[in-house]
């Protein structure tokens, strides 16, 4: 049986094994997928062992995506842009291909599941860390009218913007300087939600019919999802849909078949 795994630290709450088992059943593929706790210090040798013992593919999550980026032999274009790898595939010649399906997972959730069209829209991304870096390329390629990256540390937003300027119109901002702007879609890519916090957001940032999307997810509504609801967003959702979609794109890379995510998404929402 072909073997797959997700590596991370911590990993016990990972939903990936459940998601991939459901994809395997749905597409009638025979495979095993397990969660493995891997500390950064032993990432390289654990990965080598996994593939030496017959493993076919690995997902990497926090805090291993940058290590995976450095470890693989070749990169897809989107992994190169994001400087992070969340999916590794063992190729027929034994080499390791690194991909990043986070950005395409977000776009699939926004456009296909939620029915949004980003073309001509005013977008705001909160945060300028690894999560932001993973989503800017596909967001810009969807041709929004404007895309602002706001961050507490302005210099990090500016550095991020200079990396992605060649792809499309993108601006850096502090949170204070957002005042007076209105956005159709606000995406929270800060790690603030994980500790129940919110970036310092003004109260008049949402345009009519706006959408708030938190890359983070949790059992209860995240602080940012609640903020969006309080601000009158038409839709304010967390990143469970993106989680299912990035997994589906990883499954496609490994198995050559794109699973449907509707049941998986329903199950994740419990
Ligand atoms: P990740 O890989 O999850 O993006 P990261 O690279 O450490 O993690 O980046 C975390 C991001 O969340 C940063 O943009 C950080 O802002 P700073 O660069 O100013 O530190 C942002 N962040 C974390 N906690 C925050 C908070 N309470 N309010 C606003 N921004 C926050």
Coordinates of C-alpha atoms and ligand atoms in Angstrom, one line a residue:
X1 CA 0.0 0.0 0.0
X2 CA 1.4 3.4 -0.9
X3 CA 2.3 5.4 2.2
X4 CA 1.8 9.1 2.8
X5 CA 2.2 11.3 5.9
X6 CA 1.9 14.7 7.4
X7 CA 4.9 16.0 9.3
X8 CA 4.6 18.8 11.9
X9 CA 5.2 19.9 15.4
X10 CA 2.8 19.7 17.1
X11 CA 0.8 17.4 15.0
X12 CA -1.8 15.5 17.3
X13 CA -4.7 17.8 16.2
X14 CA -4.0 17.5 12.5
X15 CA -7.1 16.9 10.4
X16 CA -5.1 15.8 7.4
X17 CA -5.2 12.0 8.0
X18 CA -9.0 12.1 8.2
X19 CA -9.2 14.3 5.0
X20 CA -6.9 12.1 3.0
X21 CA -8.6 8.9 4.1
X22 CA -11.9 10.3 2.9
X23 CA -10.3 11.3 -0.4
X24 CA -8.9 7.8 -0.8
X25 CA -12.2 6.1 -0.2
X26 CA -14.1 8.5 -2.5
X27 CA -11.6 7.9 -5.4
X28 CA -11.1 4.2 -4.5
X29 CA -7.4 4.6 -4.0
X30 CA -5.5 2.2 -1.7
X31 CA -3.2 4.2 0.5
X32 CA -2.2 4.9 4.1
X33 CA -1.8 8.4 5.5
X34 CA -0.5 9.0 9.0
X35 CA 0.4 12.0 11.2
X36 CA 4.0 12.1 12.4
X37 CA 5.4 14.4 15.0
X38 CA 8.7 15.7 13.7
X39 CA 10.8 18.3 15.4
X40 CA 12.7 20.7 13.1
X41 CA 16.1 19.4 14.3
X42 CA 15.4 15.9 12.9
X43 CA 13.3 16.9 9.8
X44 CA 15.9 16.0 7.2
X45 CA 16.7 12.5 8.4
X46 CA 13.1 11.7 9.2
X47 CA 12.1 12.6 5.7
X48 CA 15.0 10.6 4.2
X49 CA 14.0 7.6 6.2
X50 CA 10.3 7.9 5.3
X51 CA 11.1 7.9 1.6
X52 CA 13.8 5.2 1.9
X53 CA 11.3 2.9 3.5
X54 CA 8.9 3.3 0.5
X55 CA 6.9 6.5 1.3
X56 CA 5.4 8.2 -1.7
X57 CA 4.5 11.7 -0.4
X58 CA 4.6 14.0 2.6
X59 CA 2.7 17.0 3.7
X60 CA 4.6 19.5 5.8
X61 CA 3.0 21.9 8.2
X62 CA 4.1 24.3 10.9
X63 CA 7.1 24.8 11.5
X64 CA 8.6 22.7 8.7
X65 CA 7.5 24.3 5.5
X66 CA 10.6 26.4 5.0
X67 CA 12.8 23.4 5.9
X68 CA 11.0 21.4 3.3
X69 CA 11.5 24.2 0.8
X70 CA 15.3 23.9 1.3
X71 CA 15.3 20.1 1.3
X72 CA 13.6 19.1 -2.0
X73 CA 15.4 18.7 -5.3
X74 CA 13.0 20.6 -7.5
X75 CA 10.2 23.2 -6.9
X76 CA 7.0 24.1 -8.6
X77 CA 6.7 27.7 -9.6
X78 CA 4.2 28.4 -6.8
X79 CA 6.4 26.8 -4.2
X80 CA 9.3 29.0 -5.4
X81 CA 7.2 32.1 -5.0
X82 CA 6.1 31.2 -1.5
X83 CA 9.5 30.0 -0.3
X84 CA 7.7 27.2 1.5
X85 CA 6.7 23.6 0.6
X86 CA 3.6 21.9 2.1
X87 CA 3.6 18.9 -0.3
X88 CA 6.5 16.7 -1.3
X89 CA 6.2 14.0 -4.0
X90 CA 8.7 11.3 -4.7
X91 CA 9.2 11.3 -8.4
X92 CA 9.8 8.1 -10.5
X93 CA 13.6 8.9 -10.6
X94 CA 13.7 9.0 -6.8
X95 CA 14.1 12.8 -6.6
X96 CA 11.8 14.9 -4.4
X97 CA 9.5 17.5 -5.9
X98 CA 8.3 20.3 -3.6
X99 CA 5.0 22.0 -4.2
X100 CA 2.9 24.5 -2.2
X101 CA -0.9 24.0 -2.5
X102 CA -1.9 26.6 0.2
X103 CA -2.5 29.5 -2.3
X104 CA -4.4 27.5 -4.8
X105 CA -6.4 26.0 -1.9
X106 CA -7.4 29.4 -0.8
X107 CA -8.3 30.5 -4.3
X108 CA -10.4 27.3 -4.9
X109 CA -12.3 28.0 -1.6
X110 CA -12.9 31.6 -2.4
X111 CA -13.8 31.2 -6.1
X112 CA -15.4 27.8 -6.4
X113 CA -16.9 27.1 -3.0
X114 CA -17.9 30.7 -2.0
X115 CA -18.6 31.8 -5.5
X116 CA -16.4 35.0 -5.4
X117 CA -14.8 36.6 -8.4
X118 CA -11.7 38.5 -7.4
X119 CA -11.2 40.4 -10.7
X120 CA -11.5 44.1 -10.1
X121 CA -12.0 43.7 -6.3
X122 CA -10.2 45.7 -3.6
X123 CA -8.3 43.2 -1.5
X124 CA -6.6 43.6 1.9
X125 CA -4.3 40.9 3.3
X126 CA -3.4 41.3 7.0
X127 CA 0.0 40.1 8.0
X128 CA 3.3 39.8 6.2
X129 CA 4.7 36.4 7.4
X130 CA 4.9 33.0 5.9
X131 CA 1.2 32.6 5.5
X132 CA 0.9 35.8 3.5
X133 CA 3.8 34.8 1.3
X134 CA 2.0 31.6 0.4
X135 CA -1.1 33.2 -1.0
X136 CA 0.0 36.5 -2.7
X137 CA 0.9 35.0 -6.1
X138 CA -2.5 33.4 -6.9
X139 CA -4.3 36.4 -5.4
X140 CA -2.4 38.8 -7.7
X141 CA -2.9 36.5 -10.7
X142 CA -6.7 36.7 -10.1
X143 CA -6.4 40.4 -11.2
X144 CA -7.9 42.4 -8.2
X145 CA -8.1 46.2 -8.7
X146 CA -5.9 46.7 -5.6
X147 CA -4.2 44.5 -3.1
X148 CA -2.9 46.0 0.2
X149 CA -0.7 44.1 2.6
X150 CA -1.0 45.6 6.1
X151 CA 1.3 44.7 8.9
X152 CA 2.2 45.8 12.4
X153 CA 5.8 45.9 11.3
X154 CA 5.6 48.0 8.2
X155 CA 9.1 47.2 6.9
X156 CA 8.0 43.5 6.6
X157 CA 5.0 44.5 4.5
X158 CA 7.2 46.6 2.3
X159 CA 9.7 43.8 1.8
X160 CA 6.9 41.4 0.9
X161 CA 5.4 43.9 -1.6
X162 CA 8.7 44.4 -3.4
X163 CA 8.9 40.6 -3.9
X164 CA 5.5 40.4 -5.5
X165 CA 5.4 43.7 -7.4
X166 CA 6.4 42.0 -10.7
X167 CA 3.2 40.0 -10.7
X168 CA 0.6 42.8 -10.1
X169 CA -0.5 46.0 -8.4
X170 CA 0.3 45.6 -4.7
X171 CA 0.9 48.1 -1.8
X172 CA 2.2 48.0 1.7
X173 CA 0.5 49.8 4.6
X174 CA 0.5 50.1 8.3
X175 CA -2.8 49.4 10.1
X176 CA -3.3 53.1 10.8
X177 CA -2.8 54.2 7.2
X178 CA -5.7 52.0 6.0
X179 CA -8.1 54.6 7.3
X180 CA -10.2 56.0 4.5
X181 CA -9.9 52.8 2.4
X182 CA -12.7 50.4 1.8
X183 CA -12.2 46.7 0.9
X184 CA -14.3 44.1 -0.8
X185 CA -12.4 41.2 0.7
X186 CA -10.2 41.1 3.8
X187 CA -8.0 38.1 4.4
X188 CA -6.5 37.6 7.8
X189 CA -3.1 35.9 7.4
X190 CA -1.7 37.0 10.7
X191 CA -1.1 34.5 13.5
X192 CA -3.1 36.6 15.8
X193 CA -6.2 34.4 15.7
X194 CA -4.2 31.5 17.1
X195 CA -3.9 33.4 20.4
X196 CA -7.4 34.9 20.2
X197 CA -6.1 38.3 19.2
X198 CA -7.0 40.7 16.5
X199 CA -4.8 43.1 14.5
X200 CA -5.6 46.8 15.3
X201 CA -8.3 47.3 12.6
X202 CA -10.3 50.4 12.1
X203 CA -14.1 50.0 12.0
X204 CA -14.8 51.4 8.6
X205 CA -12.7 49.2 6.3
X206 CA -15.5 47.1 4.8
X207 CA -17.2 48.0 1.5
X208 CA -20.8 46.9 0.8
X209 CA -21.2 43.1 0.3
X210 CA -17.7 42.5 1.7
X211 CA -16.2 39.2 2.7
X212 CA -13.9 38.5 5.6
X213 CA -11.8 35.3 5.4
X214 CA -9.5 34.0 8.2
X215 CA -6.8 31.6 7.1
X216 CA -6.9 30.2 10.7
X217 CA -9.7 28.0 11.9
X218 CA -10.9 26.7 15.2
X219 CA -13.9 24.9 16.8
X220 CA -15.5 28.2 17.8
X221 CA -15.5 31.3 15.5
X222 CA -12.1 33.0 15.4
X223 CA -11.6 36.6 16.7
X224 CA -11.4 37.8 13.1
X225 CA -14.5 35.9 11.9
X226 CA -16.4 37.5 14.8
X227 CA -14.9 40.9 13.9
X228 CA -16.2 40.5 10.3
X229 CA -19.6 39.6 11.5
X230 CA -19.7 42.6 13.8
X231 CA -18.6 44.9 11.0
X232 CA -21.5 43.7 8.8
X233 CA -19.6 41.5 6.3
X234 CA -21.9 39.6 4.0
X235 CA -19.8 36.6 4.6
X236 CA -17.2 36.0 7.4
X237 CA -15.6 32.6 7.4
X238 CA -12.6 30.7 8.6
X239 CA -10.0 28.6 6.7
X240 CA -11.5 25.1 7.0
X241 CA -12.4 25.3 3.3
X242 CA -8.9 26.2 2.4
X243 CA -7.6 23.3 4.5
X244 CA -9.7 20.8 2.5
X245 CA -8.8 22.4 -0.8
X246 CA -5.0 22.5 -0.2
X247 CA -5.3 18.8 0.7
X248 CA -7.2 18.0 -2.5
X249 CA -4.6 19.7 -4.6
X250 CA -1.9 17.7 -2.8
X251 CA -3.9 14.5 -3.4
X252 CA -4.1 15.4 -7.1
X253 CA -0.3 15.9 -7.3
X254 CA 0.3 12.5 -5.7
X255 CA -2.5 10.4 -7.2
X256 CA -3.3 12.1 -10.4
X257 CA -7.0 12.5 -9.5
X258 CA -8.8 15.5 -8.1
X259 CA -11.1 14.5 -5.2
X260 CA -14.3 16.3 -4.5
X261 CA -14.3 18.3 -1.2
X262 CA -17.9 18.9 -0.4
X263 CA -18.4 16.0 1.9
X264 CA -15.0 16.5 3.6
X265 CA -15.8 20.2 4.1
X266 CA -19.2 19.3 5.6
X267 CA -17.6 16.7 7.9
X268 CA -14.9 19.2 9.0
X269 CA -17.6 21.6 10.0
X270 CA -19.2 18.7 12.0
Ligands
LIG1 P1 3.0 32.7 9.7 O1 3.9 31.7 9.1 O2 1.8 32.1 10.4 O3 2.6 33.8 8.8 P2 4.9 34.4 10.9 O4 5.8 34.4 9.7 O5 5.6 34.4 12.3 O6 3.9 33.3 10.9 O7 4.1 35.8 10.8 C1 3.1 36.1 11.7 C2 2.4 37.4 11.2 O8 1.3 37.7 12.1 C3 3.2 38.6 11.2 O9 2.8 39.4 10.1 C4 2.9 39.3 12.5 O10 3.1 40.7 12.5 P3 4.6 41.3 12.7 O11 5.4 41.0 11.5 O12 4.3 42.8 12.9 O13 5.1 40.6 14.0 C5 1.4 39.0 12.6 N1 0.9 39.0 14.0 C6 1.0 38.1 14.9 N2 0.3 38.4 16.0 C7 -0.3 39.6 15.8 C8 -1.1 40.5 16.5 N3 -1.5 40.2 17.7 N4 -1.6 41.6 15.9 C9 -1.2 41.9 14.6 N5 -0.4 41.1 13.9 C10 0.1 40.0 14.4

